[in-house]
Short mmCIF file of C-alpha atoms in Angstrom, two decimals:
data_model
loop_
_atom_site.label_atom_id
_atom_site.label_comp_id
_atom_site.label_asym_id
_atom_site.label_seq_id
_atom_site.Cartn_x
_atom_site.Cartn_y
_atom_site.Cartn_z
CA UNK A 1 16.81 46.82 38.11
CA UNK A 2 14.55 48.89 35.36
CA UNK A 3 11.48 47.89 33.76
CA UNK A 4 12.24 46.68 30.16
CA UNK A 5 9.54 48.89 28.44
CA UNK A 6 11.57 48.96 25.14
CA UNK A 7 11.54 45.54 24.68
CA UNK A 8 11.09 44.41 21.39
CA UNK A 9 11.29 47.83 20.00
CA UNK A 10 13.65 49.68 18.30
CA UNK A 11 15.13 53.24 18.83
CA UNK A 12 16.78 55.62 15.80
CA UNK A 13 19.05 58.71 17.59
CA UNK A 14 20.65 61.42 15.30
CA UNK A 15 23.67 62.48 17.33
CA UNK A 16 23.95 59.19 18.92
CA UNK A 17 27.91 59.50 19.67
CA UNK A 18 27.76 61.89 22.54
CA UNK A 19 26.27 63.95 24.43
CA UNK A 20 22.57 63.67 25.14
CA UNK A 21 22.04 61.08 22.33
CA UNK A 22 24.45 58.94 23.80
CA UNK A 23 22.70 59.19 27.36
CA UNK A 24 19.54 58.24 25.73
CA UNK A 25 20.82 55.28 23.81
CA UNK A 26 22.40 53.83 26.80
CA UNK A 27 18.93 54.31 28.97
CA UNK A 28 17.13 53.08 26.04
CA UNK A 29 19.37 49.92 25.67
CA UNK A 30 19.13 49.46 29.13
CA UNK A 31 15.19 49.38 29.07
CA UNK A 32 14.99 46.80 26.09
CA UNK A 33 15.62 48.64 22.95
CA UNK A 34 17.63 47.74 19.65
CA UNK A 35 19.12 51.24 18.33
CA UNK A 36 20.38 52.49 15.16
CA UNK A 37 23.00 55.53 16.05
CA UNK A 38 23.40 57.77 13.27
CA UNK A 39 26.06 60.46 13.70
CA UNK A 40 28.79 62.34 11.45
CA UNK A 41 31.42 61.77 13.61
CA UNK A 42 32.69 58.15 12.38
CA UNK A 43 35.00 57.24 15.02
CA UNK A 44 33.30 58.53 17.97
CA UNK A 45 30.24 56.52 16.68
CA UNK A 46 31.82 53.18 16.58
CA UNK A 47 33.40 53.81 20.19
CA UNK A 48 30.11 54.85 21.42
CA UNK A 49 27.97 51.77 19.57
CA UNK A 50 30.54 49.28 20.81
CA UNK A 51 30.32 50.58 24.36
CA UNK A 52 26.83 50.45 24.37
CA UNK A 53 26.58 46.62 22.84
CA UNK A 54 29.42 45.35 25.47
CA UNK A 55 27.21 46.88 28.68
CA UNK A 56 23.77 46.16 27.79
CA UNK A 57 23.85 43.05 25.16
CA UNK A 58 21.77 44.75 22.43
CA UNK A 59 22.11 45.21 19.02
CA UNK A 60 23.65 48.82 18.05
CA UNK A 61 23.75 49.55 14.27
CA UNK A 62 26.24 52.70 13.69
CA UNK A 63 25.13 54.73 10.60
CA UNK A 64 27.48 57.70 9.65
CA UNK A 65 25.30 60.39 8.15
CA UNK A 66 25.36 64.25 7.62
CA UNK A 67 21.64 64.98 8.27
CA UNK A 68 21.75 67.75 5.98
CA UNK A 69 22.43 66.06 3.11
CA UNK A 70 18.41 65.02 1.59
CA UNK A 71 20.50 62.07 -0.13
CA UNK A 72 22.53 60.57 3.14
CA UNK A 73 19.50 60.76 5.05
CA UNK A 74 17.01 58.61 2.61
CA UNK A 75 19.85 56.32 2.48
CA UNK A 76 20.09 56.21 6.28
CA UNK A 77 16.85 55.86 6.71
CA UNK A 78 16.49 52.69 4.09
CA UNK A 79 19.07 51.27 6.10
CA UNK A 80 17.97 51.75 9.49
CA UNK A 81 14.59 49.81 8.93
CA UNK A 82 16.34 47.27 7.04
CA UNK A 83 18.56 46.18 10.00
CA UNK A 84 15.46 47.15 12.32
CA UNK A 85 12.00 46.64 10.94
CA UNK A 86 10.54 47.95 14.27
CA UNK A 87 11.87 51.36 15.30
CA UNK A 88 9.10 52.96 17.67
CA UNK A 89 11.39 55.65 18.98
CA UNK A 90 12.63 58.74 17.07
CA UNK A 91 14.97 60.96 18.94
CA UNK A 92 15.40 63.63 16.48
CA UNK A 93 18.92 65.16 18.46
CA UNK A 94 21.53 66.18 16.05
CA UNK A 95 22.71 69.57 16.38
CA UNK A 96 25.46 72.39 16.46
CA UNK A 97 25.99 75.67 17.78
CA UNK A 98 28.36 77.93 15.78
CA UNK A 99 29.43 81.36 16.30
CA UNK A 100 28.87 82.46 20.03
CA UNK A 101 28.61 85.90 20.79
CA UNK A 102 28.13 87.75 17.09
CA UNK A 103 24.55 89.10 17.50
CA UNK A 104 22.14 88.64 14.53
CA UNK A 105 22.78 91.79 12.71
CA UNK A 106 26.40 90.95 12.22
CA UNK A 107 26.82 87.35 11.91
CA UNK A 108 28.01 85.98 8.34
CA UNK A 109 25.58 84.18 5.85
CA UNK A 110 27.65 80.71 5.86
CA UNK A 111 26.91 80.35 9.80
CA UNK A 112 23.29 80.82 8.89
CA UNK A 113 23.34 78.28 5.80
CA UNK A 114 25.35 75.51 8.02
CA UNK A 115 23.47 76.13 11.41
CA UNK A 116 19.94 76.16 9.59
CA UNK A 117 20.71 73.18 7.30
CA UNK A 118 21.65 71.06 10.30
CA UNK A 119 19.72 71.96 12.64
CA UNK A 120 16.49 72.63 11.31
CA UNK A 121 16.76 71.05 7.90
CA UNK A 122 18.08 68.25 9.41
CA UNK A 123 15.54 67.51 11.76
CA UNK A 124 12.69 67.59 9.36
CA UNK A 125 14.64 65.47 6.82
CA UNK A 126 15.11 63.09 9.28
CA UNK A 127 11.41 63.41 10.37
CA UNK A 128 10.51 63.24 6.17
CA UNK A 129 12.45 59.55 6.16
CA UNK A 130 11.66 58.01 8.97
CA UNK A 131 8.21 59.20 9.64
CA UNK A 132 7.24 57.31 6.39
CA UNK A 133 8.23 54.17 7.15
CA UNK A 134 7.47 54.24 11.05
CA UNK A 135 3.82 54.92 9.88
CA UNK A 136 3.80 51.32 8.26
CA UNK A 137 4.36 49.73 11.76
CA UNK A 138 1.80 48.08 13.25
CA UNK A 139 2.32 48.88 17.21
CA UNK A 140 -1.23 49.65 18.81
CA UNK A 141 -2.03 52.12 20.28
CA UNK A 142 0.47 54.67 18.54
CA UNK A 143 3.00 53.32 15.37
CA UNK A 144 5.91 55.43 17.06
CA UNK A 145 6.54 58.53 19.26
CA UNK A 146 8.90 61.57 18.16
CA UNK A 147 11.03 63.71 20.48
CA UNK A 148 12.73 66.91 18.84
CA UNK A 149 15.63 68.14 20.75
CA UNK A 150 14.88 71.81 20.75
CA UNK A 151 16.69 74.32 23.45
CA UNK A 152 15.24 76.72 25.96
CA UNK A 153 17.27 79.21 23.58
CA UNK A 154 14.27 78.32 21.43
CA UNK A 155 11.70 79.59 23.28
CA UNK A 156 13.62 82.78 24.97
CA UNK A 157 15.84 83.54 22.07
CA UNK A 158 19.50 84.78 23.14
CA UNK A 159 21.22 87.49 21.06
CA UNK A 160 24.61 85.48 21.84
CA UNK A 161 23.53 82.81 19.91
CA UNK A 162 20.88 83.94 17.29
CA UNK A 163 20.97 81.65 14.83
CA UNK A 164 21.12 78.79 16.88
CA UNK A 165 18.41 80.28 18.79
CA UNK A 166 16.53 80.65 15.54
CA UNK A 167 17.07 77.16 14.52
CA UNK A 168 15.57 76.01 17.74
CA UNK A 169 12.55 78.15 17.74
CA UNK A 170 12.13 76.40 14.12
CA UNK A 171 12.44 73.03 15.91
CA UNK A 172 9.08 73.92 17.91
CA UNK A 173 6.98 74.72 14.89
CA UNK A 174 8.51 71.76 12.94
CA UNK A 175 7.45 69.48 16.37
CA UNK A 176 3.66 71.00 15.84
CA UNK A 177 3.28 70.37 12.45
CA UNK A 178 4.53 66.76 12.47
CA UNK A 179 2.36 66.45 15.31
CA UNK A 180 -0.44 67.89 13.41
CA UNK A 181 0.14 65.89 10.35
CA UNK A 182 1.23 62.54 11.97
CA UNK A 183 -1.54 62.09 14.47
CA UNK A 184 -3.34 59.95 16.10
CA UNK A 185 -0.81 57.37 14.82
CA UNK A 186 2.41 58.97 15.84
CA UNK A 187 3.37 61.72 18.59
CA UNK A 188 5.41 64.07 18.08
CA UNK A 189 6.89 66.43 21.08
CA UNK A 190 10.25 68.46 21.72
CA UNK A 191 12.10 68.84 24.61
CA UNK A 192 13.80 72.41 25.66
CA UNK A 193 17.55 71.76 27.80
CA UNK A 194 18.79 74.58 29.50
CA UNK A 195 22.42 74.40 30.57
CA UNK A 196 24.46 71.27 30.50
CA UNK A 197 27.84 69.94 29.84
CA UNK A 198 27.91 68.42 26.82
CA UNK A 199 29.83 69.03 23.29
CA UNK A 200 28.15 71.91 22.43
CA UNK A 201 30.22 73.94 25.35
CA UNK A 202 33.32 71.94 24.57
CA UNK A 203 32.80 69.05 27.35
CA UNK A 204 33.93 72.02 29.43
CA UNK A 205 31.51 73.76 32.87
CA UNK A 206 33.82 76.52 33.23
CA UNK A 207 32.61 77.80 29.69
CA UNK A 208 29.21 76.72 30.30
CA UNK A 209 29.17 78.94 33.56
CA UNK A 210 31.14 81.84 31.44
CA UNK A 211 28.41 81.91 28.94
CA UNK A 212 25.55 81.54 31.79
CA UNK A 213 27.43 84.33 33.73
CA UNK A 214 27.51 86.79 29.96
CA UNK A 215 24.00 86.42 29.43
CA UNK A 216 22.95 86.71 33.73
CA UNK A 217 21.06 83.70 34.02
CA UNK A 218 19.04 83.10 36.88
CA UNK A 219 18.17 79.40 37.42
CA UNK A 220 15.39 78.61 39.95
CA UNK A 221 16.34 75.24 41.03
CA UNK A 222 20.22 76.78 41.56
CA UNK A 223 22.28 74.02 39.72
CA UNK A 224 23.78 73.36 36.51
CA UNK A 225 21.97 70.96 34.24
CA UNK A 226 23.02 67.38 33.99
CA UNK A 227 22.88 64.52 30.96
CA UNK A 228 21.09 62.69 33.22
CA UNK A 229 18.09 65.22 33.91
CA UNK A 230 17.36 65.25 29.69
CA UNK A 231 18.18 61.82 29.32
CA UNK A 232 15.15 61.14 32.37
CA UNK A 233 12.81 63.29 30.26
CA UNK A 234 13.23 61.80 27.00
CA UNK A 235 12.61 58.08 28.94
CA UNK A 236 9.13 59.59 30.15
CA UNK A 237 8.20 60.29 26.53
CA UNK A 238 9.63 57.24 25.03
CA UNK A 239 7.27 55.48 27.56
CA UNK A 240 3.60 54.87 27.21
CA UNK A 241 3.22 57.01 30.43
CA UNK A 242 3.09 60.01 27.55
CA UNK A 243 0.97 58.58 24.91
CA UNK A 244 -1.90 60.98 25.44
CA UNK A 245 0.43 63.73 25.00
CA UNK A 246 1.30 65.49 21.34
CA UNK A 247 2.47 68.87 20.06
CA UNK A 248 4.13 69.86 23.44
CA UNK A 249 7.36 71.57 24.04
CA UNK A 250 8.93 70.48 27.62
CA UNK A 251 11.30 72.39 28.96
CA UNK A 252 14.35 70.76 30.98
CA UNK A 253 15.83 73.63 32.24
CA UNK A 254 15.87 74.15 36.19
CA UNK A 255 12.67 76.43 35.39
CA UNK A 256 14.72 79.06 33.67
CA UNK A 257 12.29 79.23 30.76
CA UNK A 258 9.04 79.40 32.68
CA UNK A 259 9.66 81.02 36.04
CA UNK A 260 13.82 81.83 35.72
CA UNK A 261 15.78 84.86 33.76
CA UNK A 262 16.82 83.88 30.55
CA UNK A 263 20.01 84.74 29.21
CA UNK A 264 19.68 88.37 27.75
CA UNK A 265 21.70 91.11 26.63
CA UNK A 266 20.74 94.90 27.65
CA UNK A 267 22.53 97.41 28.45
CA UNK A 268 20.14 99.91 30.29
CA UNK A 269 19.16 101.84 33.58
CA UNK A 270 15.38 100.82 33.43
CA UNK B 1 6.92 48.25 40.16
CA UNK B 2 9.53 50.94 41.16
CA UNK B 3 8.19 51.45 44.83
CA UNK B 4 10.03 54.98 44.46
CA UNK B 5 7.61 56.81 46.87
CA UNK B 6 8.90 53.98 50.11
CA UNK B 7 8.94 56.13 53.34
CA UNK B 8 7.17 59.07 51.37
CA UNK B 9 3.76 60.59 52.21
CA UNK B 10 1.51 62.12 49.90
CA UNK B 11 -1.32 64.23 50.25
CA UNK B 12 -3.86 64.71 47.81
CA UNK B 13 -7.18 67.08 47.68
CA UNK B 14 -10.16 65.90 46.22
CA UNK B 15 -8.56 62.42 46.49
CA UNK B 16 -12.43 60.52 47.11
CA UNK B 17 -13.04 60.10 43.54
CA UNK B 18 -11.90 61.12 39.85
CA UNK B 19 -8.25 61.82 39.33
CA UNK B 20 -7.76 62.38 42.83
CA UNK B 21 -8.24 58.70 43.68
CA UNK B 22 -6.51 57.50 40.12
CA UNK B 23 -3.77 59.61 41.79
CA UNK B 24 -4.03 57.84 45.59
CA UNK B 25 -4.07 54.35 43.95
CA UNK B 26 -0.75 55.37 41.60
CA UNK B 27 0.94 56.57 44.79
CA UNK B 28 0.20 53.75 47.29
CA UNK B 29 1.29 51.28 44.48
CA UNK B 30 4.66 52.94 44.55
CA UNK B 31 5.05 52.67 48.57
CA UNK B 32 3.50 55.90 49.36
CA UNK B 33 1.51 56.61 52.77
CA UNK B 34 -1.57 58.64 51.84
CA UNK B 35 -3.53 61.54 53.60
CA UNK B 36 -6.64 62.22 51.44
CA UNK B 37 -8.82 65.52 51.75
CA UNK B 38 -12.31 65.89 50.50
CA UNK B 39 -15.70 67.40 51.18
CA UNK B 40 -17.62 63.91 50.36
CA UNK B 41 -16.99 62.29 53.77
CA UNK B 42 -19.26 58.97 52.45
CA UNK B 43 -16.88 58.76 49.22
CA UNK B 44 -13.87 59.68 51.16
CA UNK B 45 -14.51 56.87 53.49
CA UNK B 46 -14.88 54.25 50.99
CA UNK B 47 -12.22 55.04 48.78
CA UNK B 48 -9.55 55.24 51.89
CA UNK B 49 -10.78 51.74 52.51
CA UNK B 50 -10.38 50.19 49.02
CA UNK B 51 -6.95 51.88 48.67
CA UNK B 52 -5.87 50.83 51.49
CA UNK B 53 -7.37 47.06 51.39
CA UNK B 54 -5.53 46.94 47.70
CA UNK B 55 -2.06 47.93 48.76
CA UNK B 56 -1.55 47.73 52.31
CA UNK B 57 -0.47 51.12 52.71
CA UNK B 58 -1.76 53.91 55.19
CA UNK B 59 -4.07 55.90 53.64
CA UNK B 60 -5.51 58.70 56.17
CA UNK B 61 -9.23 60.79 55.30
CA UNK B 62 -9.64 64.23 56.54
CA UNK B 63 -12.79 66.07 55.76
CA UNK B 64 -12.08 69.47 54.25
CA UNK B 65 -13.61 72.52 52.61
CA UNK B 66 -10.45 74.04 50.79
CA UNK B 67 -12.08 77.26 50.31
CA UNK B 68 -12.09 78.07 54.07
CA UNK B 69 -8.69 78.70 55.03
CA UNK B 70 -9.43 77.30 59.19
CA UNK B 71 -10.61 74.36 57.41
CA UNK B 72 -7.31 74.15 55.27
CA UNK B 73 -5.53 74.76 58.58
CA UNK B 74 -7.12 72.40 60.58
CA UNK B 75 -6.23 69.71 58.09
CA UNK B 76 -2.89 70.74 57.39
CA UNK B 77 -1.76 70.31 60.87
CA UNK B 78 -3.55 67.15 61.58
CA UNK B 79 -2.23 65.81 58.17
CA UNK B 80 1.59 66.64 59.14
CA UNK B 81 0.77 64.74 62.87
CA UNK B 82 -0.43 61.52 60.87
CA UNK B 83 2.39 61.69 58.38
CA UNK B 84 5.52 63.71 59.26
CA UNK B 85 6.92 63.04 55.78
CA UNK B 86 4.75 64.52 53.31
CA UNK B 87 6.70 64.54 50.29
CA UNK B 88 4.18 64.73 47.46
CA UNK B 89 1.18 67.53 47.22
CA UNK B 90 -1.96 67.03 44.66
CA UNK B 91 -3.13 70.12 44.78
CA UNK B 92 -6.55 68.52 42.95
CA UNK B 93 -9.90 69.44 44.31
CA UNK B 94 -12.00 71.58 42.29
CA UNK B 95 -14.93 71.47 40.38
CA UNK B 96 -16.95 72.96 37.80
CA UNK B 97 -20.03 75.55 37.42
CA UNK B 98 -22.46 74.68 34.81
CA UNK B 99 -22.44 75.50 31.40
CA UNK B 100 -22.72 79.31 30.43
CA UNK B 101 -23.89 80.42 26.65
CA UNK B 102 -23.78 84.01 27.82
CA UNK B 103 -20.98 84.47 30.77
CA UNK B 104 -22.53 87.15 32.26
CA UNK B 105 -25.56 85.57 33.11
CA UNK B 106 -23.42 83.99 36.22
CA UNK B 107 -24.61 84.72 38.88
CA UNK B 108 -22.48 86.78 41.62
CA UNK B 109 -22.55 83.93 44.24
CA UNK B 110 -21.64 81.10 41.78
CA UNK B 111 -18.61 83.67 40.37
CA UNK B 112 -17.57 83.46 44.10
CA UNK B 113 -18.00 79.94 44.39
CA UNK B 114 -16.18 78.49 41.81
CA UNK B 115 -13.26 81.03 42.47
CA UNK B 116 -13.06 80.32 46.16
CA UNK B 117 -12.97 76.48 45.79
CA UNK B 118 -10.84 76.03 42.22
CA UNK B 119 -8.28 79.18 42.74
CA UNK B 120 -8.40 80.42 46.49
CA UNK B 121 -8.68 76.24 47.76
CA UNK B 122 -5.33 75.54 46.07
CA UNK B 123 -3.59 79.01 47.32
CA UNK B 124 -4.84 77.68 50.95
CA UNK B 125 -3.66 74.39 50.85
CA UNK B 126 -0.68 75.18 48.90
CA UNK B 127 0.25 77.71 51.47
CA UNK B 128 -0.41 75.86 54.64
CA UNK B 129 1.30 72.63 53.43
CA UNK B 130 4.45 73.86 52.19
CA UNK B 131 5.25 75.88 55.44
CA UNK B 132 5.68 72.39 56.90
CA UNK B 133 7.13 70.75 53.80
CA UNK B 134 10.04 73.16 53.76
CA UNK B 135 11.24 72.24 56.71
CA UNK B 136 11.81 68.51 55.95
CA UNK B 137 15.26 67.35 55.04
CA UNK B 138 14.62 65.01 51.87
CA UNK B 139 17.18 65.36 49.17
CA UNK B 140 17.63 66.83 46.87
CA UNK B 141 14.12 68.34 47.09
CA UNK B 142 11.92 68.59 50.50
CA UNK B 143 8.91 67.88 48.48
CA UNK B 144 7.21 68.42 44.81
CA UNK B 145 3.52 70.19 44.46
CA UNK B 146 1.55 68.94 41.63
CA UNK B 147 -1.67 71.45 40.83
CA UNK B 148 -4.47 70.19 38.52
CA UNK B 149 -5.51 73.01 36.16
CA UNK B 150 -6.94 72.46 33.00
CA UNK B 151 -6.82 73.35 29.27
CA UNK B 152 -9.51 75.46 29.69
CA UNK B 153 -7.00 77.48 31.64
CA UNK B 154 -4.89 77.64 28.42
CA UNK B 155 -7.45 78.79 26.01
CA UNK B 156 -10.64 79.38 27.83
CA UNK B 157 -13.55 77.53 27.12
CA UNK B 158 -16.36 80.09 26.76
CA UNK B 159 -19.15 77.64 28.05
CA UNK B 160 -17.61 77.46 30.98
CA UNK B 161 -16.26 80.85 31.85
CA UNK B 162 -15.63 81.21 35.35
CA UNK B 163 -13.87 77.55 35.71
CA UNK B 164 -11.56 78.61 32.99
CA UNK B 165 -10.75 82.04 34.76
CA UNK B 166 -10.38 79.93 37.85
CA UNK B 167 -7.95 77.49 35.64
CA UNK B 168 -5.60 80.46 34.26
CA UNK B 169 -5.19 81.63 37.73
CA UNK B 170 -4.24 78.26 38.95
CA UNK B 171 -1.60 78.23 36.19
CA UNK B 172 -0.13 81.88 37.03
CA UNK B 173 -0.54 80.82 40.79
CA UNK B 174 1.50 77.60 40.30
CA UNK B 175 4.17 79.64 38.82
CA UNK B 176 4.30 81.90 41.53
CA UNK B 177 4.69 79.62 43.83
CA UNK B 178 7.42 77.84 41.86
CA UNK B 179 9.61 81.31 41.97
CA UNK B 180 8.64 81.09 45.57
CA UNK B 181 9.95 77.47 46.91
CA UNK B 182 12.72 77.12 44.62
CA UNK B 183 14.89 75.41 45.10
CA UNK B 184 14.16 72.71 47.95
CA UNK B 185 10.65 72.16 46.31
CA UNK B 186 9.76 71.87 42.75
CA UNK B 187 6.18 73.18 41.66
CA UNK B 188 3.99 71.94 38.30
CA UNK B 189 1.11 71.82 37.01
CA UNK B 190 -1.01 69.15 34.90
CA UNK B 191 -4.21 70.42 32.47
CA UNK B 192 -6.26 67.80 31.56
CA UNK B 193 -8.36 68.18 28.48
CA UNK B 194 -11.46 65.79 28.85
CA UNK B 195 -11.01 62.71 31.03
CA UNK B 196 -14.13 60.30 31.76
CA UNK B 197 -14.45 61.43 35.99
CA UNK B 198 -17.64 62.83 37.79
CA UNK B 199 -17.64 66.11 36.06
CA UNK B 200 -19.27 64.33 33.14
CA UNK B 201 -21.40 62.24 35.92
CA UNK B 202 -18.73 59.20 34.70
CA UNK B 203 -21.08 59.03 31.57
CA UNK B 204 -18.90 58.40 28.15
CA UNK B 205 -22.07 60.58 26.25
CA UNK B 206 -22.57 63.23 28.49
CA UNK B 207 -18.34 63.85 27.96
CA UNK B 208 -19.08 63.03 24.13
CA UNK B 209 -22.46 65.65 23.90
CA UNK B 210 -19.71 68.24 25.62
CA UNK B 211 -17.05 68.14 23.59
CA UNK B 212 -19.51 67.69 20.34
CA UNK B 213 -21.47 71.20 21.59
CA UNK B 214 -17.87 72.83 21.64
CA UNK B 215 -17.26 71.66 18.26
CA UNK B 216 -13.87 69.94 19.57
CA UNK B 217 -11.39 68.48 17.34
CA UNK B 218 -9.02 66.05 19.13
CA UNK B 219 -5.43 64.90 17.13
CA UNK B 220 -5.19 61.96 18.79
CA UNK B 221 -8.89 60.82 18.05
CA UNK B 222 -9.93 59.15 21.32
CA UNK B 223 -11.13 59.91 24.68
CA UNK B 224 -9.16 60.85 27.78
CA UNK B 225 -9.08 58.41 30.91
CA UNK B 226 -7.80 58.75 34.64
CA UNK B 227 -4.63 57.39 33.60
CA UNK B 228 -3.64 59.33 31.09
CA UNK B 229 -3.72 61.90 33.76
CA UNK B 230 -2.12 59.29 36.62
CA UNK B 231 0.59 58.66 34.16
CA UNK B 232 2.12 62.42 34.06
CA UNK B 233 1.29 62.82 37.92
CA UNK B 234 3.68 59.97 38.20
CA UNK B 235 6.65 61.25 36.55
CA UNK B 236 5.81 64.38 38.33
CA UNK B 237 6.06 62.35 41.58
CA UNK B 238 9.57 60.60 40.24
CA UNK B 239 12.72 61.88 40.75
CA UNK B 240 13.22 61.87 36.53
CA UNK B 241 11.45 65.51 36.91
CA UNK B 242 13.29 66.74 39.75
CA UNK B 243 14.50 69.35 37.32
CA UNK B 244 11.72 70.67 35.89
CA UNK B 245 9.59 73.52 37.96
CA UNK B 246 7.36 76.28 37.16
CA UNK B 247 5.58 74.31 33.88
CA UNK B 248 2.40 73.54 32.55
CA UNK B 249 2.01 69.98 31.27
CA UNK B 250 -0.90 69.68 28.99
CA UNK B 251 -2.28 66.45 28.95
CA UNK B 252 -5.19 66.55 26.37
CA UNK B 253 -4.67 64.35 23.63
CA UNK B 254 -3.25 67.53 21.48
CA UNK B 255 -6.46 69.93 21.45
CA UNK B 256 -5.15 72.82 23.14
CA UNK B 257 -1.81 73.23 21.40
CA UNK B 258 -2.45 71.56 17.95
CA UNK B 259 -6.65 70.58 17.78
CA UNK B 260 -9.47 72.58 18.05
CA UNK B 261 -10.37 73.60 21.31
CA UNK B 262 -13.72 74.55 22.29
CA UNK B 263 -15.74 77.16 20.68
CA UNK B 264 -19.24 78.12 20.50
CA UNK B 265 -19.49 81.54 18.27
CA UNK B 266 -20.57 81.35 14.82
CA UNK B 267 -19.20 83.05 12.00
CA UNK B 268 -19.09 82.81 7.87
CA UNK B 269 -15.33 83.53 8.05
#
């Protein structure tokens, strides 16, 4: 029996139809939250929303939206706050990876634009439109909490996924600016997942293991990550136990970033 | 309350007061039996009795100066004799060494004493406790270590020069130990900012003055409490943080990363 510390509060999750977004959505609903799930994949979104509603009895509102489109995001935020006037948690999570293995000098302009627009601009647009309304809420001591999904790639910058890395590094900067701007009533923090089997690896563990091997990654805690690992950290960041933390980035990667060997590509003898 | 520490022991250095005492209560309320280590005998006895009374858990006091390696060896031996299941170590004992406008005015003896207590002390305790912790058969982890560092170790506070150096050392030490004890034991640090404890004689005015003297600006616009730090340690002691190691958790209302940490110099530009 989990403590329902999100009872009476709403949560908005982008990229909520699958992967981390879906995992977090279930966990929040189990702890009493009502949800707005935002995704670009309509069918998957409907399915996930129905699933959660059925299993938890909580209200789950689907909103289809391309987060790189400012008109869409504005409309989404308006709708979200119409349906739920108590959105206390924003899990800014939607993102994608494109061309794997193409280095920064060779990668194409289209890949740059798509990746940066969805991953970085998308999180900024969602922050922009959701935070405005969140700021008008009367929860105390905080009016809301924002959690940005970055990536360990945003800290260590892998040559295998250069644009993705830059977009995720950008999210760390965005996180700090949002934290500075919205203090003291709204906290903003980022998470940096490592290697977890989700849609970004086509939901295939073998593909992810290949990627880790390509990059000669070494994980101190000697196992691959799960969606649950990330959900557990997000739950901490959504709870009042983390209320005095803002502007911070939390790696959740078995120690790779802080004390392990991150993905690298060096053809050297020394 | 989720008693996730039922059947597990926790050892806290500097457990008689301040943050250590806060950790003690929190863990006991969640089912842990405790060993509290401190140099202050009276305060230690008092805290142990209080925690035992209020939580009904076993709380064992061990007097020890953590900067003394033979005392630490004896302490570790006794601790594991009393509790054969020490799963959490809060490497927390430490102290300040006064306020200095000029770092070179710090006397030799004070330099040595501060490093011995804050830095070497945590080394000795980690060394002796992890030896035995390693052999435990808990799954998936054999134990979890949490070092109390400080924001002064992240962004040096020139008013407390040797303290800052010792705490920067603690963060480095934490990462070395994390690498060394992986994958069976996770090791992380908490860096508190300004929280009302005995470090400020439990006097808010003293803490306020210290922060004003350093021109500190706290984005979350309030003073830190012991609970702020304890709450993060609860997460670090729980299975929810099992995939995190080698990380320094900054809990300071945003000062060091997006605020203004202490500075004392004058400049026109």
